[in-house]
Structures are given as structure tokens and as C-alpha cells.
């Protein structure tokens, strides 16, 4: 029972997850997320669902510099996210976090 409660909390983005775990357990709702590797490295939005986006990130081909960084570190990356009600809110929060946190990999372009 305790494990089910923890899984629900993780799926809602309350706790941080590994990128691999997020690709399987995160919410399917839209939202914004942060990728961590010794601090926030990347901020993004998932308008088509967080789990779908984490699955995409975990299985990247590594075409751009940012994608290469994510691919090379995918098993060391942890994620946190927030569920949001609209695409507009996703764009707003993503830009707010990028401006506040200035994540290194966001500068490399996806």
C-alpha cells in the first residue's frame, strides 16, 4: 500500500524521479519540467503530456548539443515537474523558469 501511495505522489510530480522512471510513471497531463544534474540543467514544457515528453527525452537520438548532453547523462538525470491547465500557462512557466534559472542546456538549443 505504501508503495502505491509513493507511486501516486511521484506520478504527480511531488518528488523528483529519475528520467527513466518519469518516462514510465509521470502524469500524462501537460506541464513544465526541470532536468537536474548537479543543479538545473534544462527546463522545458510538455504540451502533449509529461510522460510522453520524458519518454522522448530518455530515448533521444542526440542530434543537437542539448540532446547529446541529455543522451549522454540520461541515467544520471533526475526530473521534477508541475502539472498545468493550459498550453499558455506551460509557455509562461517555461519562460519564467528559463529567465530565472538560466539552465545551461537551454542555451544549446533542442
PDB file of N, CA and C in Angstrom:
ATOM      1  N   UNK A   1       0.821  -1.190   0.000  1.00  0.00           N
ATOM      2  CA  UNK A   1       0.000   0.000   0.000  1.00  0.00           C
ATOM      3  C   UNK A   1       0.866   1.255   0.000  1.00  0.00           C
ATOM      4  N   UNK A   2       1.902   1.272   0.828  1.00  0.00           N
ATOM      5  CA  UNK A   2       2.790   2.433   0.891  1.00  0.00           C
ATOM      6  C   UNK A   2       3.423   2.699  -0.469  1.00  0.00           C
ATOM      7  N   UNK A   3       3.842   1.648  -1.170  1.00  0.00           N
ATOM      8  CA  UNK A   3       4.451   1.813  -2.491  1.00  0.00           C
ATOM      9  C   UNK A   3       3.474   2.432  -3.480  1.00  0.00           C
ATOM     10  N   UNK A   4       2.198   2.081  -3.390  1.00  0.00           N
ATOM     11  CA  UNK A   4       1.192   2.663  -4.278  1.00  0.00           C
ATOM     12  C   UNK A   4       1.038   4.153  -4.006  1.00  0.00           C
ATOM     13  N   UNK A   5       1.079   4.530  -2.740  1.00  0.00           N
ATOM     14  CA  UNK A   5       0.977   5.947  -2.372  1.00  0.00           C
ATOM     15  C   UNK A   5       2.182   6.708  -2.904  1.00  0.00           C
ATOM     16  N   UNK A   6       3.374   6.166  -2.716  1.00  0.00           N
ATOM     17  CA  UNK A   6       4.595   6.804  -3.223  1.00  0.00           C
ATOM     18  C   UNK A   6       4.533   6.935  -4.739  1.00  0.00           C
ATOM     19  N   UNK A   7       4.080   5.898  -5.437  1.00  0.00           N
ATOM     20  CA  UNK A   7       3.962   5.955  -6.896  1.00  0.00           C
ATOM     21  C   UNK A   7       3.010   7.063  -7.334  1.00  0.00           C
ATOM     22  N   UNK A   8       1.899   7.237  -6.616  1.00  0.00           N
ATOM     23  CA  UNK A   8       0.959   8.311  -6.964  1.00  0.00           C
ATOM     24  C   UNK A   8       1.587   9.678  -6.728  1.00  0.00           C
ATOM     25  N   UNK A   9       2.319   9.832  -5.648  1.00  0.00           N
ATOM     26  CA  UNK A   9       2.984  11.101  -5.357  1.00  0.00           C
ATOM     27  C   UNK A   9       4.027  11.398  -6.425  1.00  0.00           C
ATOM     28  N   UNK A  10       4.823  10.411  -6.780  1.00  0.00           N
ATOM     29  CA  UNK A  10       5.827  10.602  -7.827  1.00  0.00           C
ATOM     30  C   UNK A  10       5.164  10.934  -9.153  1.00  0.00           C
ATOM     31  N   UNK A  11       4.093  10.252  -9.479  1.00  0.00           N
ATOM     32  CA  UNK A  11       3.382  10.494 -10.730  1.00  0.00           C
ATOM     33  C   UNK A  11       2.798  11.890 -10.821  1.00  0.00           C
ATOM     34  N   UNK A  12       2.559  12.498  -9.677  1.00  0.00           N
ATOM     35  CA  UNK A  12       2.024  13.858  -9.638  1.00  0.00           C
ATOM     36  C   UNK A  12       3.124  14.908  -9.620  1.00  0.00           C
ATOM     37  N   UNK A  13       4.380  14.493  -9.604  1.00  0.00           N
ATOM     38  CA  UNK A  13       5.489  15.440  -9.666  1.00  0.00           C
ATOM     39  C   UNK A  13       5.903  16.021  -8.337  1.00  0.00           C
ATOM     40  N   UNK A  14       5.421  15.464  -7.241  1.00  0.00           N
ATOM     41  CA  UNK A  14       5.753  15.988  -5.921  1.00  0.00           C
ATOM     42  C   UNK A  14       7.184  15.637  -5.537  1.00  0.00           C
ATOM     43  N   UNK A  15       7.635  14.458  -5.895  1.00  0.00           N
ATOM     44  CA  UNK A  15       9.007  14.031  -5.632  1.00  0.00           C
ATOM     45  C   UNK A  15       9.786  14.026  -6.936  1.00  0.00           C
ATOM     46  N   UNK A  16      11.102  14.142  -6.857  1.00  0.00           N
ATOM     47  CA  UNK A  16      11.879  14.034  -8.092  1.00  0.00           C
ATOM     48  C   UNK A  16      12.023  12.561  -8.466  1.00  0.00           C
ATOM     49  N   UNK A  17      12.131  12.329  -9.756  1.00  0.00           N
ATOM     50  CA  UNK A  17      12.246  10.986 -10.314  1.00  0.00           C
ATOM     51  C   UNK A  17      13.457  10.927 -11.218  1.00  0.00           C
ATOM     52  N   UNK A  18      13.957   9.728 -11.450  1.00  0.00           N
ATOM     53  CA  UNK A  18      14.960   9.580 -12.499  1.00  0.00           C
ATOM     54  C   UNK A  18      14.246   9.802 -13.828  1.00  0.00           C
ATOM     55  N   UNK A  19      14.989  10.169 -14.855  1.00  0.00           N
ATOM     56  CA  UNK A  19      14.391  10.377 -16.171  1.00  0.00           C
ATOM     57  C   UNK A  19      13.726   9.096 -16.658  1.00  0.00           C
ATOM     58  N   UNK A  20      14.382   7.962 -16.433  1.00  0.00           N
ATOM     59  CA  UNK A  20      13.804   6.684 -16.861  1.00  0.00           C
ATOM     60  C   UNK A  20      12.485   6.411 -16.134  1.00  0.00           C
ATOM     61  N   UNK A  21      12.479   6.620 -14.823  1.00  0.00           N
ATOM     62  CA  UNK A  21      11.265   6.381 -14.041  1.00  0.00           C
ATOM     63  C   UNK A  21      10.144   7.332 -14.471  1.00  0.00           C
ATOM     64  N   UNK A  22      10.492   8.586 -14.736  1.00  0.00           N
ATOM     65  CA  UNK A  22       9.496   9.568 -15.179  1.00  0.00           C
ATOM     66  C   UNK A  22       8.894   9.181 -16.521  1.00  0.00           C
ATOM     67  N   UNK A  23       9.695   8.544 -17.381  1.00  0.00           N
ATOM     68  CA  UNK A  23       9.190   8.139 -18.697  1.00  0.00           C
ATOM     69  C   UNK A  23       8.135   7.038 -18.580  1.00  0.00           C
ATOM     70  N   UNK A  24       8.049   6.419 -17.406  1.00  0.00           N
ATOM     71  CA  UNK A  24       7.081   5.335 -17.192  1.00  0.00           C
ATOM     72  C   UNK A  24       5.969   5.698 -16.209  1.00  0.00           C
ATOM     73  N   UNK A  25       6.257   6.618 -15.269  1.00  0.00           N
ATOM     74  CA  UNK A  25       5.318   6.856 -14.173  1.00  0.00           C
ATOM     75  C   UNK A  25       4.756   8.269 -14.081  1.00  0.00           C
ATOM     76  N   UNK A  26       5.318   9.218 -14.792  1.00  0.00           N
ATOM     77  CA  UNK A  26       4.860  10.604 -14.668  1.00  0.00           C
ATOM     78  C   UNK A  26       3.435  10.750 -15.187  1.00  0.00           C
ATOM     79  N   UNK A  27       2.824  11.821 -14.813  1.00  0.00           N
ATOM     80  CA  UNK A  27       1.475  12.129 -15.264  1.00  0.00           C
ATOM     81  C   UNK A  27       1.427  12.259 -16.787  1.00  0.00           C
ATOM     82  N   UNK A  28       0.281  11.959 -17.354  1.00  0.00           N
ATOM     83  CA  UNK A  28       0.089  12.145 -18.793  1.00  0.00           C
ATOM     84  C   UNK A  28      -0.462  13.542 -19.093  1.00  0.00           C
ATOM     85  N   UNK A  29      -0.655  14.346 -18.063  1.00  0.00           N
ATOM     86  CA  UNK A  29      -1.140  15.718 -18.230  1.00  0.00           C
ATOM     87  C   UNK A  29      -0.038  16.618 -18.771  1.00  0.00           C
ATOM     88  N   UNK A  30      -0.430  17.786 -19.279  1.00  0.00           N
ATOM     89  CA  UNK A  30       0.567  18.753 -19.743  1.00  0.00           C
ATOM     90  C   UNK A  30       1.191  19.458 -18.552  1.00  0.00           C
ATOM     91  N   UNK A  31       2.386  20.014 -18.767  1.00  0.00           N
ATOM     92  CA  UNK A  31       3.053  20.731 -17.700  1.00  0.00           C
ATOM     93  C   UNK A  31       4.440  21.180 -18.088  1.00  0.00           C
ATOM     94  N   UNK A  32       5.193  21.631 -17.108  1.00  0.00           N
ATOM     95  CA  UNK A  32       6.581  22.054 -17.294  1.00  0.00           C
ATOM     96  C   UNK A  32       7.473  21.203 -16.404  1.00  0.00           C
ATOM     97  N   UNK A  33       8.740  21.106 -16.799  1.00  0.00           N
ATOM     98  CA  UNK A  33       9.659  20.236 -16.071  1.00  0.00           C
ATOM     99  C   UNK A  33      11.053  20.840 -16.001  1.00  0.00           C
ATOM    100  N   UNK A  34      11.824  20.315 -15.049  1.00  0.00           N
ATOM    101  CA  UNK A  34      13.235  20.670 -14.891  1.00  0.00           C
ATOM    102  C   UNK A  34      14.045  19.384 -14.902  1.00  0.00           C
ATOM    103  N   UNK A  35      15.163  19.408 -15.612  1.00  0.00           N
ATOM    104  CA  UNK A  35      16.115  18.297 -15.601  1.00  0.00           C
ATOM    105  C   UNK A  35      17.291  18.705 -14.726  1.00  0.00           C
ATOM    106  N   UNK A  36      17.691  17.819 -13.820  1.00  0.00           N
ATOM    107  CA  UNK A  36      18.762  18.101 -12.860  1.00  0.00           C
ATOM    108  C   UNK A  36      19.950  17.166 -13.061  1.00  0.00           C
ATOM    109  N   UNK A  37      21.119  17.744 -12.996  1.00  0.00           N
ATOM    110  CA  UNK A  37      22.380  17.007 -12.955  1.00  0.00           C
ATOM    111  C   UNK A  37      23.367  17.962 -12.294  1.00  0.00           C
ATOM    112  N   UNK A  38      23.530  17.854 -10.988  1.00  0.00           N
ATOM    113  CA  UNK A  38      24.301  18.849 -10.231  1.00  0.00           C
ATOM    114  C   UNK A  38      23.716  20.239 -10.451  1.00  0.00           C
ATOM    115  N   UNK A  39      22.442  20.368 -10.242  1.00  0.00           N
ATOM    116  CA  UNK A  39      21.717  21.621 -10.453  1.00  0.00           C
ATOM    117  C   UNK A  39      20.807  21.519 -11.668  1.00  0.00           C
ATOM    118  N   UNK A  40      20.018  22.550 -11.884  1.00  0.00           N
ATOM    119  CA  UNK A  40      19.094  22.560 -13.023  1.00  0.00           C
ATOM    120  C   UNK A  40      19.891  22.762 -14.304  1.00  0.00           C
ATOM    121  N   UNK A  41      19.761  21.812 -15.217  1.00  0.00           N
ATOM    122  CA  UNK A  41      20.472  21.881 -16.498  1.00  0.00           C
ATOM    123  C   UNK A  41      19.556  22.240 -17.656  1.00  0.00           C
ATOM    124  N   UNK A  42      18.267  21.887 -17.550  1.00  0.00           N
ATOM    125  CA  UNK A  42      17.351  22.129 -18.658  1.00  0.00           C
ATOM    126  C   UNK A  42      15.940  22.316 -18.120  1.00  0.00           C
ATOM    127  N   UNK A  43      15.205  23.223 -18.743  1.00  0.00           N
ATOM    128  CA  UNK A  43      13.811  23.481 -18.425  1.00  0.00           C
ATOM    129  C   UNK A  43      13.025  23.330 -19.714  1.00  0.00           C
ATOM    130  N   UNK A  44      11.870  22.694 -19.629  1.00  0.00           N
ATOM    131  CA  UNK A  44      11.051  22.531 -20.828  1.00  0.00           C
ATOM    132  C   UNK A  44       9.577  22.460 -20.506  1.00  0.00           C
ATOM    133  N   UNK A  45       8.783  22.403 -21.571  1.00  0.00           N
ATOM    134  CA  UNK A  45       7.340  22.256 -21.419  1.00  0.00           C
ATOM    135  C   UNK A  45       6.891  21.006 -22.163  1.00  0.00           C
ATOM    136  N   UNK A  46       5.812  20.442 -21.708  1.00  0.00           N
ATOM    137  CA  UNK A  46       5.272  19.219 -22.310  1.00  0.00           C
ATOM    138  C   UNK A  46       3.788  19.436 -22.578  1.00  0.00           C
ATOM    139  N   UNK A  47       3.490  20.036 -23.706  1.00  0.00           N
ATOM    140  CA  UNK A  47       2.103  20.348 -24.042  1.00  0.00           C
ATOM    141  C   UNK A  47       1.315  19.105 -24.435  1.00  0.00           C
ATOM    142  N   UNK A  48       2.007  18.050 -24.842  1.00  0.00           N
ATOM    143  CA  UNK A  48       1.344  16.806 -25.247  1.00  0.00           C
ATOM    144  C   UNK A  48       1.440  15.716 -24.183  1.00  0.00           C
ATOM    145  N   UNK A  49       1.799  16.100 -22.970  1.00  0.00           N
ATOM    146  CA  UNK A  49       1.870  15.148 -21.864  1.00  0.00           C
ATOM    147  C   UNK A  49       3.279  14.960 -21.341  1.00  0.00           C
ATOM    148  N   UNK A  50       3.416  14.996 -20.027  1.00  0.00           N
ATOM    149  CA  UNK A  50       4.728  14.886 -19.387  1.00  0.00           C
ATOM    150  C   UNK A  50       5.371  13.522 -19.616  1.00  0.00           C
ATOM    151  N   UNK A  51       4.608  12.459 -19.427  1.00  0.00           N
ATOM    152  CA  UNK A  51       5.189  11.119 -19.601  1.00  0.00           C
ATOM    153  C   UNK A  51       5.709  10.937 -21.024  1.00  0.00           C
ATOM    154  N   UNK A  52       4.945  11.392 -21.991  1.00  0.00           N
ATOM    155  CA  UNK A  52       5.349  11.293 -23.399  1.00  0.00           C
ATOM    156  C   UNK A  52       6.651  12.069 -23.644  1.00  0.00           C
ATOM    157  N   UNK A  53       6.758  13.254 -23.044  1.00  0.00           N
ATOM    158  CA  UNK A  53       7.965  14.073 -23.199  1.00  0.00           C
ATOM    159  C   UNK A  53       9.169  13.415 -22.529  1.00  0.00           C
ATOM    160  N   UNK A  54       8.985  12.857 -21.337  1.00  0.00           N
ATOM    161  CA  UNK A  54      10.098  12.192 -20.658  1.00  0.00           C
ATOM    162  C   UNK A  54      10.546  10.950 -21.423  1.00  0.00           C
ATOM    163  N   UNK A  55       9.609  10.236 -22.011  1.00  0.00           N
ATOM    164  CA  UNK A  55       9.959   9.084 -22.844  1.00  0.00           C
ATOM    165  C   UNK A  55      10.774   9.543 -24.055  1.00  0.00           C
ATOM    166  N   UNK A  56      10.346  10.639 -24.666  1.00  0.00           N
ATOM    167  CA  UNK A  56      11.082  11.193 -25.813  1.00  0.00           C
ATOM    168  C   UNK A  56      12.503  11.584 -25.393  1.00  0.00           C
ATOM    169  N   UNK A  57      12.616  12.265 -24.261  1.00  0.00           N
ATOM    170  CA  UNK A  57      13.933  12.700 -23.787  1.00  0.00           C
ATOM    171  C   UNK A  57      14.829  11.512 -23.447  1.00  0.00           C
ATOM    172  N   UNK A  58      14.251  10.483 -22.851  1.00  0.00           N
ATOM    173  CA  UNK A  58      15.056   9.318 -22.472  1.00  0.00           C
ATOM    174  C   UNK A  58      15.570   8.568 -23.697  1.00  0.00           C
ATOM    175  N   UNK A  59      14.845   8.635 -24.785  1.00  0.00           N
ATOM    176  CA  UNK A  59      15.205   7.889 -25.995  1.00  0.00           C
ATOM    177  C   UNK A  59      15.710   8.776 -27.131  1.00  0.00           C
ATOM    178  N   UNK A  60      16.280   9.924 -26.810  1.00  0.00           N
ATOM    179  CA  UNK A  60      16.789  10.854 -27.824  1.00  0.00           C
ATOM    180  C   UNK A  60      17.857  10.223 -28.700  1.00  0.00           C
ATOM    181  N   UNK A  61      17.921  10.698 -29.934  1.00  0.00           N
ATOM    182  CA  UNK A  61      18.975  10.274 -30.866  1.00  0.00           C
ATOM    183  C   UNK A  61      20.253  11.082 -30.649  1.00  0.00           C
ATOM    184  N   UNK A  62      20.136  12.292 -30.121  1.00  0.00           N
ATOM    185  CA  UNK A  62      21.311  13.111 -29.850  1.00  0.00           C
ATOM    186  C   UNK A  62      21.778  13.913 -31.047  1.00  0.00           C
ATOM    187  N   UNK A  63      20.863  14.627 -31.677  1.00  0.00           N
ATOM    188  CA  UNK A  63      21.209  15.409 -32.873  1.00  0.00           C
ATOM    189  C   UNK A  63      21.771  16.787 -32.532  1.00  0.00           C
ATOM    190  N   UNK A  64      21.175  17.480 -31.560  1.00  0.00           N
ATOM    191  CA  UNK A  64      21.652  18.809 -31.175  1.00  0.00           C
ATOM    192  C   UNK A  64      22.580  18.682 -29.964  1.00  0.00           C
ATOM    193  N   UNK A  65      23.253  19.765 -29.629  1.00  0.00           N
ATOM    194  CA  UNK A  65      24.146  19.735 -28.460  1.00  0.00           C
ATOM    195  C   UNK A  65      23.376  19.435 -27.174  1.00  0.00           C
ATOM    196  N   UNK A  66      22.207  20.049 -27.014  1.00  0.00           N
ATOM    197  CA  UNK A  66      21.401  19.788 -25.813  1.00  0.00           C
ATOM    198  C   UNK A  66      20.970  18.324 -25.766  1.00  0.00           C
ATOM    199  N   UNK A  67      20.530  17.792 -26.900  1.00  0.00           N
ATOM    200  CA  UNK A  67      20.123  16.384 -26.952  1.00  0.00           C
ATOM    201  C   UNK A  67      21.294  15.456 -26.657  1.00  0.00           C
ATOM    202  N   UNK A  68      22.470  15.809 -27.129  1.00  0.00           N
ATOM    203  CA  UNK A  68      23.657  14.986 -26.853  1.00  0.00           C
ATOM    204  C   UNK A  68      23.966  14.964 -25.362  1.00  0.00           C
ATOM    205  N   UNK A  69      23.816  16.105 -24.697  1.00  0.00           N
ATOM    206  CA  UNK A  69      24.051  16.170 -23.247  1.00  0.00           C
ATOM    207  C   UNK A  69      23.037  15.307 -22.495  1.00  0.00           C
ATOM    208  N   UNK A  70      21.777  15.410 -22.894  1.00  0.00           N
ATOM    209  CA  UNK A  70      20.733  14.620 -22.233  1.00  0.00           C
ATOM    210  C   UNK A  70      20.973  13.137 -22.469  1.00  0.00           C
ATOM    211  N   UNK A  71      21.266  12.774 -23.706  1.00  0.00           N
ATOM    212  CA  UNK A  71      21.503  11.358 -24.028  1.00  0.00           C
ATOM    213  C   UNK A  71      22.696  10.806 -23.246  1.00  0.00           C
ATOM    214  N   UNK A  72      23.779  11.561 -23.188  1.00  0.00           N
ATOM    215  CA  UNK A  72      24.995  11.105 -22.509  1.00  0.00           C
ATOM    216  C   UNK A  72      24.795  10.944 -21.001  1.00  0.00           C
ATOM    217  N   UNK A  73      23.860  11.689 -20.446  1.00  0.00           N
ATOM    218  CA  UNK A  73      23.657  11.690 -18.991  1.00  0.00           C
ATOM    219  C   UNK A  73      22.300  11.155 -18.562  1.00  0.00           C
ATOM    220  N   UNK A  74      21.577  10.515 -19.461  1.00  0.00           N
ATOM    221  CA  UNK A  74      20.180  10.162 -19.201  1.00  0.00           C
ATOM    222  C   UNK A  74      19.976   9.313 -17.948  1.00  0.00           C
ATOM    223  N   UNK A  75      20.937   8.480 -17.592  1.00  0.00           N
ATOM    224  CA  UNK A  75      20.776   7.636 -16.407  1.00  0.00           C
ATOM    225  C   UNK A  75      21.210   8.328 -15.120  1.00  0.00           C
ATOM    226  N   UNK A  76      21.727   9.550 -15.233  1.00  0.00           N
ATOM    227  CA  UNK A  76      22.121  10.333 -14.058  1.00  0.00           C
ATOM    228  C   UNK A  76      21.173  11.506 -13.817  1.00  0.00           C
ATOM    229  N   UNK A  77      20.315  11.789 -14.778  1.00  0.00           N
ATOM    230  CA  UNK A  77      19.409  12.934 -14.704  1.00  0.00           C
ATOM    231  C   UNK A  77      18.206  12.600 -13.830  1.00  0.00           C
ATOM    232  N   UNK A  78      17.828  13.565 -12.983  1.00  0.00           N
ATOM    233  CA  UNK A  78      16.557  13.460 -12.267  1.00  0.00           C
ATOM    234  C   UNK A  78      15.657  14.590 -12.759  1.00  0.00           C
ATOM    235  N   UNK A  79      14.372  14.425 -12.561  1.00  0.00           N
ATOM    236  CA  UNK A  79      13.414  15.407 -13.060  1.00  0.00           C
ATOM    237  C   UNK A  79      12.423  15.787 -11.973  1.00  0.00           C
ATOM    238  N   UNK A  80      11.905  16.989 -12.087  1.00  0.00           N
ATOM    239  CA  UNK A  80      10.738  17.406 -11.316  1.00  0.00           C
ATOM    240  C   UNK A  80       9.819  18.104 -12.300  1.00  0.00           C
ATOM    241  N   UNK A  81       8.549  18.147 -11.974  1.00  0.00           N
ATOM    242  CA  UNK A  81       7.615  18.774 -12.901  1.00  0.00           C
ATOM    243  C   UNK A  81       6.409  19.316 -12.165  1.00  0.00           C
ATOM    244  N   UNK A  82       5.682  20.157 -12.868  1.00  0.00           N
ATOM    245  CA  UNK A  82       4.440  20.711 -12.359  1.00  0.00           C
ATOM    246  C   UNK A  82       3.383  20.519 -13.445  1.00  0.00           C
ATOM    247  N   UNK A  83       2.214  20.079 -13.041  1.00  0.00           N
ATOM    248  CA  UNK A  83       1.094  19.901 -13.961  1.00  0.00           C
ATOM    249  C   UNK A  83       0.399  21.249 -14.120  1.00  0.00           C
ATOM    250  N   UNK A  84       0.106  21.607 -15.369  1.00  0.00           N
ATOM    251  CA  UNK A  84      -0.505  22.905 -15.659  1.00  0.00           C
ATOM    252  C   UNK A  84      -1.769  22.724 -16.499  1.00  0.00           C
ATOM    253  N   UNK A  85      -2.704  23.691 -16.405  1.00  0.00           N
ATOM    254  CA  UNK A  85      -4.010  23.510 -17.046  1.00  0.00           C
ATOM    255  C   UNK A  85      -4.081  23.850 -18.537  1.00  0.00           C
ATOM    256  N   UNK A  86      -3.182  24.707 -19.023  1.00  0.00           N
ATOM    257  CA  UNK A  86      -3.288  25.153 -20.418  1.00  0.00           C
ATOM    258  C   UNK A  86      -1.912  25.242 -21.075  1.00  0.00           C
ATOM    259  N   UNK A  87      -1.905  25.235 -22.400  1.00  0.00           N
ATOM    260  CA  UNK A  87      -0.656  25.403 -23.152  1.00  0.00           C
ATOM    261  C   UNK A  87      -0.065  26.782 -22.893  1.00  0.00           C
ATOM    262  N   UNK A  88      -0.915  27.777 -22.762  1.00  0.00           N
ATOM    263  CA  UNK A  88      -0.441  29.138 -22.494  1.00  0.00           C
ATOM    264  C   UNK A  88       0.294  29.198 -21.157  1.00  0.00           C
ATOM    265  N   UNK A  89      -0.258  28.526 -20.150  1.00  0.00           N
ATOM    266  CA  UNK A  89       0.388  28.501 -18.831  1.00  0.00           C
ATOM    267  C   UNK A  89       1.719  27.750 -18.911  1.00  0.00           C
ATOM    268  N   UNK A  90       1.771  26.681 -19.725  1.00  0.00           N
ATOM    269  CA  UNK A  90       3.025  25.944 -19.919  1.00  0.00           C
ATOM    270  C   UNK A  90       4.096  26.864 -20.500  1.00  0.00           C
ATOM    271  N   UNK A  91       3.740  27.625 -21.524  1.00  0.00           N
ATOM    272  CA  UNK A  91       4.707  28.541 -22.151  1.00  0.00           C
ATOM    273  C   UNK A  91       5.154  29.617 -21.168  1.00  0.00           C
ATOM    274  N   UNK A  92       4.206  30.141 -20.392  1.00  0.00           N
ATOM    275  CA  UNK A  92       4.511  31.186 -19.416  1.00  0.00           C
ATOM    276  C   UNK A  92       5.490  30.683 -18.349  1.00  0.00           C
ATOM    277  N   UNK A  93       5.213  29.527 -17.778  1.00  0.00           N
ATOM    278  CA  UNK A  93       6.063  28.981 -16.713  1.00  0.00           C
ATOM    279  C   UNK A  93       7.431  28.589 -17.262  1.00  0.00           C
ATOM    280  N   UNK A  94       7.462  27.991 -18.450  1.00  0.00           N
ATOM    281  CA  UNK A  94       8.746  27.625 -19.053  1.00  0.00           C
ATOM    282  C   UNK A  94       9.632  28.863 -19.210  1.00  0.00           C
ATOM    283  N   UNK A  95       9.090  29.942 -19.766  1.00  0.00           N
ATOM    284  CA  UNK A  95       9.888  31.160 -19.961  1.00  0.00           C
ATOM    285  C   UNK A  95      10.315  31.768 -18.620  1.00  0.00           C
ATOM    286  N   UNK A  96       9.427  31.732 -17.644  1.00  0.00           N
ATOM    287  CA  UNK A  96       9.752  32.251 -16.312  1.00  0.00           C
ATOM    288  C   UNK A  96      10.935  31.486 -15.723  1.00  0.00           C
ATOM    289  N   UNK A  97      10.878  30.147 -15.790  1.00  0.00           N
ATOM    290  CA  UNK A  97      11.967  29.327 -15.243  1.00  0.00           C
ATOM    291  C   UNK A  97      13.271  29.537 -16.013  1.00  0.00           C
ATOM    292  N   UNK A  98      13.194  29.625 -17.324  1.00  0.00           N
ATOM    293  CA  UNK A  98      14.413  29.840 -18.124  1.00  0.00           C
ATOM    294  C   UNK A  98      15.048  31.167 -17.742  1.00  0.00           C
ATOM    295  N   UNK A  99      14.241  32.218 -17.621  1.00  0.00           N
ATOM    296  CA  UNK A  99      14.771  33.536 -17.262  1.00  0.00           C
ATOM    297  C   UNK A  99      15.321  33.570 -15.841  1.00  0.00           C
ATOM    298  N   UNK A 100      14.686  32.862 -14.919  1.00  0.00           N
ATOM    299  CA  UNK A 100      15.136  32.842 -13.524  1.00  0.00           C
ATOM    300  C   UNK A 100      16.364  31.957 -13.325  1.00  0.00           C
ATOM    301  N   UNK A 101      16.330  30.762 -13.905  1.00  0.00           N
ATOM    302  CA  UNK A 101      17.344  29.743 -13.620  1.00  0.00           C
ATOM    303  C   UNK A 101      18.508  29.721 -14.606  1.00  0.00           C
ATOM    304  N   UNK A 102      18.277  30.227 -15.820  1.00  0.00           N
ATOM    305  CA  UNK A 102      19.296  30.247 -16.876  1.00  0.00           C
ATOM    306  C   UNK A 102      20.000  28.889 -17.027  1.00  0.00           C
ATOM    307  N   UNK A 103      19.214  27.838 -17.294  1.00  0.00           N
ATOM    308  CA  UNK A 103      19.792  26.494 -17.395  1.00  0.00           C
ATOM    309  C   UNK A 103      20.775  26.373 -18.558  1.00  0.00           C
ATOM    310  N   UNK A 104      21.884  25.750 -18.274  1.00  0.00           N
ATOM    311  CA  UNK A 104      22.993  25.607 -19.224  1.00  0.00           C
ATOM    312  C   UNK A 104      22.574  24.962 -20.544  1.00  0.00           C
ATOM    313  N   UNK A 105      21.814  23.884 -20.491  1.00  0.00           N
ATOM    314  CA  UNK A 105      21.490  23.151 -21.720  1.00  0.00           C
ATOM    315  C   UNK A 105      20.426  23.842 -22.558  1.00  0.00           C
ATOM    316  N   UNK A 106      19.639  24.755 -21.971  1.00  0.00           N
ATOM    317  CA  UNK A 106      18.670  25.502 -22.766  1.00  0.00           C
ATOM    318  C   UNK A 106      19.375  26.416 -23.767  1.00  0.00           C
ATOM    319  N   UNK A 107      20.584  26.808 -23.448  1.00  0.00           N
ATOM    320  CA  UNK A 107      21.356  27.676 -24.351  1.00  0.00           C
ATOM    321  C   UNK A 107      21.896  26.914 -25.551  1.00  0.00           C
ATOM    322  N   UNK A 108      21.877  25.573 -25.489  1.00  0.00           N
ATOM    323  CA  UNK A 108      22.436  24.744 -26.560  1.00  0.00           C
ATOM    324  C   UNK A 108      21.424  24.435 -27.649  1.00  0.00           C
ATOM    325  N   UNK A 109      20.175  24.781 -27.451  1.00  0.00           N
ATOM    326  CA  UNK A 109      19.077  24.555 -28.407  1.00  0.00           C
ATOM    327  C   UNK A 109      18.733  23.082 -28.534  1.00  0.00           C
ATOM    328  N   UNK A 110      17.444  22.828 -28.604  1.00  0.00           N
ATOM    329  CA  UNK A 110      16.932  21.456 -28.784  1.00  0.00           C
ATOM    330  C   UNK A 110      16.533  21.262 -30.224  1.00  0.00           C
TER     331      UNK A 110
END
